[in-house]
CSV table of C-alpha atoms in Angstrom, one decimal:
chain,number,residue,atom,x,y,z
A,1,MET,CA,0.0,0.0,0.0
A,2,VAL,CA,1.2,3.5,-0.8
A,3,PHE,CA,0.0,6.8,0.7
A,4,LYS,CA,1.0,10.3,-0.3
A,5,LYS,CA,0.1,13.5,1.4
A,6,LEU,CA,1.3,17.1,1.0
A,7,LEU,CA,2.3,18.3,4.4
A,8,GLY,CA,0.0,21.3,4.7
A,9,ALA,CA,1.4,22.2,8.1
A,10,PHE,CA,4.5,23.4,6.3
A,11,GLY,CA,2.6,25.6,3.8
A,12,VAL,CA,2.2,25.4,0.1
A,13,GLY,CA,5.3,24.0,-1.6
A,14,GLY,CA,6.5,22.1,1.5
A,15,PRO,CA,7.9,18.6,1.3
A,16,SER,CA,5.8,15.5,0.7
A,17,VAL,CA,6.2,12.0,1.9
A,18,ASP,CA,5.4,8.6,0.2
A,19,THR,CA,5.7,5.5,2.3
A,20,VAL,CA,5.8,2.1,0.5
A,21,LEU,CA,5.5,-1.2,2.4
A,22,SER,CA,7.1,-4.3,0.9
A,23,ASN,CA,4.3,-6.3,2.4
A,24,SER,CA,1.5,-5.0,4.6
A,25,ASN,CA,0.9,-8.5,6.0
A,26,THR,CA,2.8,-9.5,9.1
A,27,ARG,CA,2.6,-11.4,12.4
A,28,PRO,CA,3.4,-10.4,16.0
A,29,GLY,CA,7.2,-10.6,16.5
A,30,LEU,CA,8.0,-10.0,12.8
A,31,THR,CA,8.7,-6.8,11.0
A,32,LEU,CA,7.1,-4.4,8.5
A,33,ASP,CA,9.7,-3.5,5.8
A,34,GLY,CA,9.6,-0.8,3.3
A,35,GLN,CA,10.9,2.6,2.2
A,36,ILE,CA,10.0,6.2,2.9
A,37,HIS,CA,10.3,8.5,-0.1
A,38,ILE,CA,10.6,12.2,0.8
A,39,LEU,CA,10.5,14.9,-1.9
A,40,GLY,CA,11.7,18.4,-1.1
A,41,GLY,CA,9.4,21.3,-1.8
A,42,ASP,CA,10.1,24.7,-3.4
A,43,HIS,CA,12.5,25.8,-0.6
A,44,ASP,CA,15.2,24.3,1.6
A,45,VAL,CA,14.1,22.9,4.9
A,46,LYS,CA,15.6,21.1,7.9
A,47,ILE,CA,13.9,17.8,8.8
A,48,ASP,CA,14.0,17.3,12.5
A,49,GLN,CA,12.9,13.7,12.5
A,50,VAL,CA,11.2,10.9,10.6
A,51,ALA,CA,9.2,8.5,12.7
A,52,LEU,CA,6.9,5.5,12.2
A,53,GLY,CA,4.1,4.4,14.5
A,54,LEU,CA,1.5,1.7,14.7
A,55,VAL,CA,-2.0,3.1,15.4
A,56,THR,CA,-5.3,1.4,16.2
A,57,ARG,CA,-8.6,2.1,17.8
A,58,VAL,CA,-9.1,1.3,21.5
A,59,GLU,CA,-12.3,1.4,23.5
A,60,VAL,CA,-12.0,3.6,26.6
A,61,GLU,CA,-14.3,3.5,29.6
A,62,SER,CA,-14.7,6.9,31.3
A,63,GLY,CA,-17.3,7.0,34.0
A,64,ASP,CA,-20.6,5.8,32.6
A,65,ALA,CA,-19.5,6.5,29.0
A,66,ASN,CA,-17.5,4.5,26.5
A,67,TYR,CA,-15.8,5.9,23.5
A,68,ASP,CA,-13.2,4.9,20.9
A,69,SER,CA,-9.8,6.6,20.8
A,70,THR,CA,-7.2,6.4,18.1
A,71,VAL,CA,-3.9,5.4,19.8
A,72,GLU,CA,-0.3,5.1,18.7
A,73,PHE,CA,1.0,2.2,20.7
A,74,HIS,CA,4.4,1.5,19.2
A,75,ARG,CA,6.8,4.0,17.6
A,76,ILE,CA,10.4,4.2,16.3
A,77,ALA,CA,12.4,7.0,14.8
A,78,VAL,CA,13.9,6.0,11.5
A,79,ALA,CA,15.9,9.1,10.8
A,80,GLY,CA,17.2,12.0,12.9
A,81,ALA,CA,17.8,15.6,11.7
A,82,PHE,CA,19.0,16.3,8.2
A,83,PRO,CA,18.7,19.1,5.6
A,84,LEU,CA,16.4,18.7,2.7
A,85,GLY,CA,17.1,20.8,-0.3
A,86,LYS,CA,14.7,22.3,-2.8
A,87,GLY,CA,13.3,19.5,-4.9
A,88,GLU,CA,15.7,17.0,-3.3
A,89,ARG,CA,14.7,13.3,-3.2
A,90,LYS,CA,15.6,11.1,-0.3
A,91,GLU,CA,14.8,7.5,0.4
A,92,ILE,CA,14.9,6.0,3.9
A,93,PRO,CA,14.6,2.2,4.2
A,94,PHE,CA,13.2,0.7,7.3
A,95,SER,CA,12.4,-2.5,9.2
A,96,PHE,CA,9.7,-1.8,11.7
A,97,PRO,CA,9.4,-4.4,14.6
A,98,VAL,CA,5.9,-5.5,15.3
A,99,PRO,CA,5.3,-6.0,19.0
A,100,TRP,CA,4.6,-9.5,20.2
A,101,GLU,CA,1.4,-8.3,21.8
A,102,ALA,CA,0.1,-6.6,18.6
A,103,PRO,CA,-3.6,-7.5,18.3
A,104,VAL,CA,-4.7,-9.8,15.5
A,105,THR,CA,-6.6,-8.1,12.7
A,106,ASP,CA,-7.0,-10.8,10.1
A,107,VAL,CA,-7.8,-14.5,10.3
A,108,TYR,CA,-8.2,-16.8,7.3
A,109,GLY,CA,-7.4,-13.9,5.0
A,110,GLN,CA,-10.4,-11.9,6.3
A,111,ARG,CA,-10.5,-8.8,8.6
A,112,LEU,CA,-11.9,-9.4,12.0
A,113,ARG,CA,-15.0,-7.2,12.4
A,114,GLY,CA,-14.2,-4.3,14.7
A,115,MET,CA,-10.4,-4.3,14.1
A,116,THR,CA,-8.3,-1.7,12.4
A,117,MET,CA,-4.5,-1.1,12.2
A,118,GLY,CA,-2.2,1.3,10.4
A,119,LEU,CA,1.4,2.4,10.1
A,120,ARG,CA,1.6,6.1,10.3
A,121,THR,CA,4.6,8.2,9.0
A,122,GLU,CA,5.5,11.4,10.8
A,123,LEU,CA,7.7,14.0,9.2
A,124,ALA,CA,8.7,16.8,11.5
A,125,VAL,CA,10.1,20.1,10.1
A,126,ALA,CA,11.2,23.1,12.2
A,127,ARG,CA,9.1,21.8,15.2
A,128,ALA,CA,5.9,21.6,13.0
A,129,VAL,CA,4.5,18.1,12.8
A,130,ASP,CA,1.9,16.5,10.5
A,131,LYS,CA,0.9,13.0,11.4
A,132,GLY,CA,0.1,12.1,7.8
A,133,ASP,CA,-2.2,9.3,6.6
A,134,LEU,CA,-2.3,5.6,7.5
A,135,ASP,CA,-1.0,2.7,5.5
A,136,PRO,CA,-3.3,-0.2,6.4
A,137,VAL,CA,-1.6,-3.2,8.0
A,138,GLN,CA,-2.8,-6.7,8.4
A,139,VAL,CA,-1.6,-8.6,11.5
A,140,HIS,CA,-2.2,-12.4,11.2
A,141,PRO,CA,-2.2,-14.8,14.2
A,142,LEU,CA,0.9,-16.7,15.4
A,143,PRO,CA,0.7,-20.5,15.0
A,144,ALA,CA,-0.6,-21.0,18.6
A,145,GLN,CA,-3.2,-18.3,18.2
A,146,GLU,CA,-4.3,-19.7,14.8
A,147,ARG,CA,-4.6,-23.2,16.2
A,148,ILE,CA,-6.8,-22.0,19.1
A,149,LEU,CA,-9.0,-19.8,16.9
A,150,ASP,CA,-9.3,-22.7,14.4
A,151,ALA,CA,-10.4,-25.0,17.3
A,152,PHE,CA,-13.2,-22.6,18.3
A,153,ASN,CA,-14.3,-22.6,14.7
A,154,ARG,CA,-14.2,-26.4,14.4
A,155,LEU,CA,-16.2,-26.7,17.6
A,156,GLY,CA,-19.0,-24.6,16.1
A,157,PHE,CA,-18.4,-21.3,17.9
A,158,ARG,CA,-19.7,-18.3,15.9
A,159,PHE,CA,-17.5,-15.2,15.8
A,160,LYS,CA,-19.3,-12.1,17.2
A,161,SER,CA,-16.8,-9.3,17.1
A,162,ALA,CA,-13.4,-8.1,18.3
A,163,ASP,CA,-12.2,-5.0,20.0
A,164,LEU,CA,-9.4,-3.5,22.0
A,165,GLU,CA,-10.0,-2.3,25.6
A,166,ARG,CA,-7.8,0.0,27.6
A,167,GLY,CA,-6.4,-1.7,30.7
A,168,ARG,CA,-4.2,-4.4,32.0
A,169,ILE,CA,-4.8,-8.0,32.9
A,170,TYR,CA,-4.0,-9.1,36.5
A,171,GLY,CA,-0.9,-11.3,36.8
A,172,VAL,CA,0.1,-11.1,33.1
A,173,ASN,CA,3.4,-9.6,32.0
A,174,GLN,CA,1.6,-7.2,29.7
A,175,GLN,CA,3.6,-4.5,27.8
A,176,LEU,CA,0.8,-2.7,25.9
A,177,PRO,CA,-1.8,-0.5,27.7
A,178,PHE,CA,-4.7,-2.4,26.2
A,179,TYR,CA,-5.8,-5.9,25.4
A,180,GLN,CA,-7.8,-7.5,22.6
A,181,GLU,CA,-11.1,-9.4,23.2
A,182,ILE,CA,-12.3,-11.8,20.5
A,183,GLU,CA,-15.9,-12.7,21.2
A,184,PHE,CA,-17.8,-15.8,20.3
A,185,PHE,CA,-21.3,-17.2,20.6
A,186,PRO,CA,-21.3,-20.8,21.8
A,187,PRO,CA,-22.8,-23.7,19.7
A,188,PRO,CA,-25.8,-25.6,21.1
A,189,GLN,CA,-23.7,-28.2,23.0
A,190,TYR,CA,-22.4,-25.5,25.3
A,191,ALA,CA,-25.2,-22.9,25.2
A,192,GLY,CA,-26.9,-24.3,28.3
A,193,GLY,CA,-23.9,-23.5,30.5
A,194,ILE,CA,-22.5,-20.3,29.0
A,195,ASN,CA,-23.8,-17.4,27.0
A,196,GLU,CA,-20.6,-16.0,25.5
A,197,VAL,CA,-16.9,-16.6,25.4
A,198,GLU,CA,-14.3,-13.8,25.2
A,199,LEU,CA,-10.8,-14.8,24.2
A,200,THR,CA,-7.7,-12.7,24.8
A,201,PHE,CA,-4.1,-13.4,23.7
A,202,VAL,CA,-1.0,-11.9,25.3
A,203,ALA,CA,2.0,-13.1,23.3
A,204,ASP,CA,5.7,-12.9,24.0
A,205,GLN,CA,8.9,-14.4,22.5
A,206,GLN,CA,8.5,-17.8,24.3
A,207,GLY,CA,4.7,-18.3,24.1
A,208,VAL,CA,1.2,-17.0,24.5
A,209,GLU,CA,-1.0,-16.3,27.5
A,210,VAL,CA,-4.6,-17.4,26.7
A,211,ILE,CA,-7.2,-15.7,28.8
A,212,LEU,CA,-10.9,-16.7,28.6
A,213,GLU,CA,-13.9,-15.1,30.1
A,214,PHE,CA,-17.4,-16.7,30.1
A,215,ASP,CA,-20.7,-14.9,30.5
A,216,LYS,CA,-19.2,-11.5,31.1
A,217,ARG,CA,-22.5,-9.7,30.3
A,218,GLY,CA,-24.6,-11.8,32.7
A,219,GLY,CA,-25.3,-15.4,33.4
A,220,PHE,CA,-26.2,-17.7,36.2
A,221,LEU,CA,-24.5,-15.8,39.0
A,222,SER,CA,-25.0,-12.4,40.5
A,223,SER,CA,-23.8,-9.4,38.5
A,224,GLY,CA,-20.1,-9.3,37.9
A,225,HIS,CA,-19.3,-13.0,38.5
A,226,ASP,CA,-17.6,-14.7,35.6
A,227,ALA,CA,-15.6,-17.8,35.0
A,228,TYR,CA,-12.0,-16.8,34.2
A,229,GLY,CA,-9.5,-19.1,32.7
A,230,ARG,CA,-5.8,-18.4,32.1
A,231,PHE,CA,-3.5,-20.8,30.3
A,232,ARG,CA,0.1,-20.6,29.0
A,233,VAL,CA,1.0,-22.1,25.6
A,234,GLU,CA,4.6,-22.3,24.5
A,235,HIS,CA,5.4,-21.7,20.8
A,236,ALA,CA,7.6,-24.8,20.8
A,237,THR,CA,4.8,-27.2,21.7
A,238,VAL,CA,2.0,-25.8,19.6
A,239,ASP,CA,2.1,-28.7,17.1
A,240,GLN,CA,2.0,-31.3,19.8
A,241,THR,CA,-1.6,-30.6,20.9
A,242,ASP,CA,-5.1,-31.6,19.9
A,243,TRP,CA,-6.5,-28.1,20.2
A,244,ALA,CA,-10.1,-29.0,19.6
A,245,SER,CA,-10.0,-31.3,22.6
A,246,VAL,CA,-8.2,-28.8,24.7
A,247,VAL,CA,-10.6,-25.9,23.9
A,248,ASP,CA,-13.5,-28.3,24.4
A,249,GLY,CA,-12.1,-29.1,27.8
A,250,TRP,CA,-11.7,-25.4,28.7
A,251,VAL,CA,-15.3,-24.6,27.8
A,252,ARG,CA,-16.8,-27.7,29.4
A,253,SER,CA,-14.9,-27.0,32.6
A,254,ALA,CA,-16.4,-23.5,32.7
A,255,SER,CA,-19.9,-24.8,32.0
A,256,ASP,CA,-19.6,-27.6,34.6
A,257,ARG,CA,-18.3,-25.1,37.2
A,258,TYR,CA,-21.3,-22.8,36.5
A,259,SER,CA,-23.7,-25.7,36.8
A,260,SER,CA,-22.2,-26.9,40.1
A,261,LEU,CA,-22.3,-23.4,41.6
A,262,ARG,CA,-25.7,-22.8,40.4
A,263,ALA,CA,-27.0,-26.0,42.0
A,264,THR,CA,-25.1,-25.4,45.3
A,265,HIS,CA,-25.5,-21.6,45.7
A,266,GLY,CA,-28.2,-20.5,43.4
A,267,PHE,CA,-27.6,-17.0,42.0
A,268,HIS,CA,-25.4,-15.9,44.9
A,269,GLY,CA,-22.7,-18.5,44.7
A,270,GLY,CA,-19.0,-18.1,43.9
A,271,GLN,CA,-15.8,-17.3,45.6
A,272,ARG,CA,-15.4,-13.8,46.9
A,273,GLY,CA,-12.6,-11.9,48.5
A,274,HIS,CA,-9.7,-12.9,46.2
A,275,GLY,CA,-9.4,-9.2,45.1
A,276,ARG,CA,-6.3,-8.2,43.2
A,277,GLY,CA,-3.9,-10.3,45.2
A,278,GLY,CA,-5.4,-13.8,45.3
A,279,MET,CA,-6.3,-15.3,42.0
A,280,GLY,CA,-6.0,-18.8,43.5
A,281,ALA,CA,-9.4,-18.4,45.2
A,282,GLY,CA,-12.0,-20.6,43.7
A,283,ALA,CA,-11.7,-24.0,42.0
A,284,VAL,CA,-8.7,-24.5,39.9
A,285,ILE,CA,-9.0,-26.7,36.8
A,286,ALA,CA,-5.7,-27.8,35.2
A,287,GLY,CA,-5.0,-27.2,31.5
A,288,ALA,CA,-4.8,-30.2,29.3
A,289,GLY,CA,-2.3,-31.0,26.6
A,290,ALA,CA,1.4,-30.7,26.0
A,291,GLY,CA,2.9,-27.4,27.0
A,292,ILE,CA,-0.2,-25.9,28.5
A,293,LEU,CA,-0.2,-24.6,32.1
A,294,GLY,CA,-3.0,-22.8,33.8
A,295,GLY,CA,-6.3,-23.1,35.4
A,296,MET,CA,-9.7,-21.6,35.9
A,297,VAL,CA,-11.2,-19.7,38.7
A,298,LEU,CA,-14.6,-18.3,39.4
A,299,GLY,CA,-13.9,-14.6,39.7
A,300,GLU,CA,-15.4,-11.7,41.5
A,301,ALA,CA,-16.1,-8.6,39.4
A,302,MET,CA,-13.8,-8.7,36.4
A,303,ASP,CA,-12.5,-5.3,37.2
A,304,ASP,CA,-10.3,-7.3,39.6
A,305,VAL,CA,-8.7,-9.2,36.7
A,306,PHE,CA,-9.1,-6.8,33.8
A,307,ASP,CA,-8.0,-3.5,35.3
A,308,GLY,CA,-9.3,-0.5,33.3
A,309,GLY,CA,-6.6,1.7,34.7
A,310,GLY,CA,-3.4,2.8,32.9
A,311,ASP,CA,-2.6,5.8,30.8
A,312,PHE,CA,-1.5,6.0,27.2
A,313,GLY,CA,-1.0,8.7,24.6
A,314,ASP,CA,-4.1,9.8,22.6
A,315,PHE,CA,-3.0,11.1,19.2
A,316,GLY,CA,-6.5,11.9,18.0
A,317,GLU,CA,-8.1,11.1,14.7
């Protein structure tokens, strides 16, 4: 993809920038490669900096209101200060590292509804900055993420939507100030026990944290009580696992746990009091399959697990 925009902040006849990606498709932990083409205008200028940033839309909760904010979440400078003469052409090659936690935007060659991602070029001249336009980017899942998503699909789960929410997940070594939720409706064999599944991935160089929430928007228990599962999958073991069986076990464990608590405690059951410092409260259900570590607890309000706090830069539209 190519974008080109006259930098109006520098006035008529200012420099223009044209960024070309070799391939707009990537995965977490890989790179986006390309070249930035800069063309001088009708007078000499000094370029202070050329930078690239990944931007996306994040849902922000503020009081009783929710709104979407365009956020730059990863940025690198690809060139420092240099003079640009009248009509001069300059090419800057780059290799932009994609964070391991970058959210997935495309699966099976199709965009996940609700997701957007772009690489933005910023050219700064004499302290004047124009953000420029976005070059669309497609982030495809890592093998572990792909196997798990495929397992949900094979088991009959129907994709609902995906979004990014500001905040951090309790107990997870999370680098970005937001997390992705991929939401599914369950097939009939699970529908009696759960109403909805929300899947979150937090990847790093060694593996992927898999976080599951069940019935976040209501269910058998009193308001704010959900089943919460967290599992660790190592990249090296991803091909040693029957993922359909593992995911089926995760979901049935949540469903059975709900049924048991419903029968024992009615609508007021569940473990309380674990707060932010005791995720071990509640029944722990071990993960199944090679290279999978983790368990499931019945949580108190999910604000204790998915913390909506944390600040990040808002770069506007």
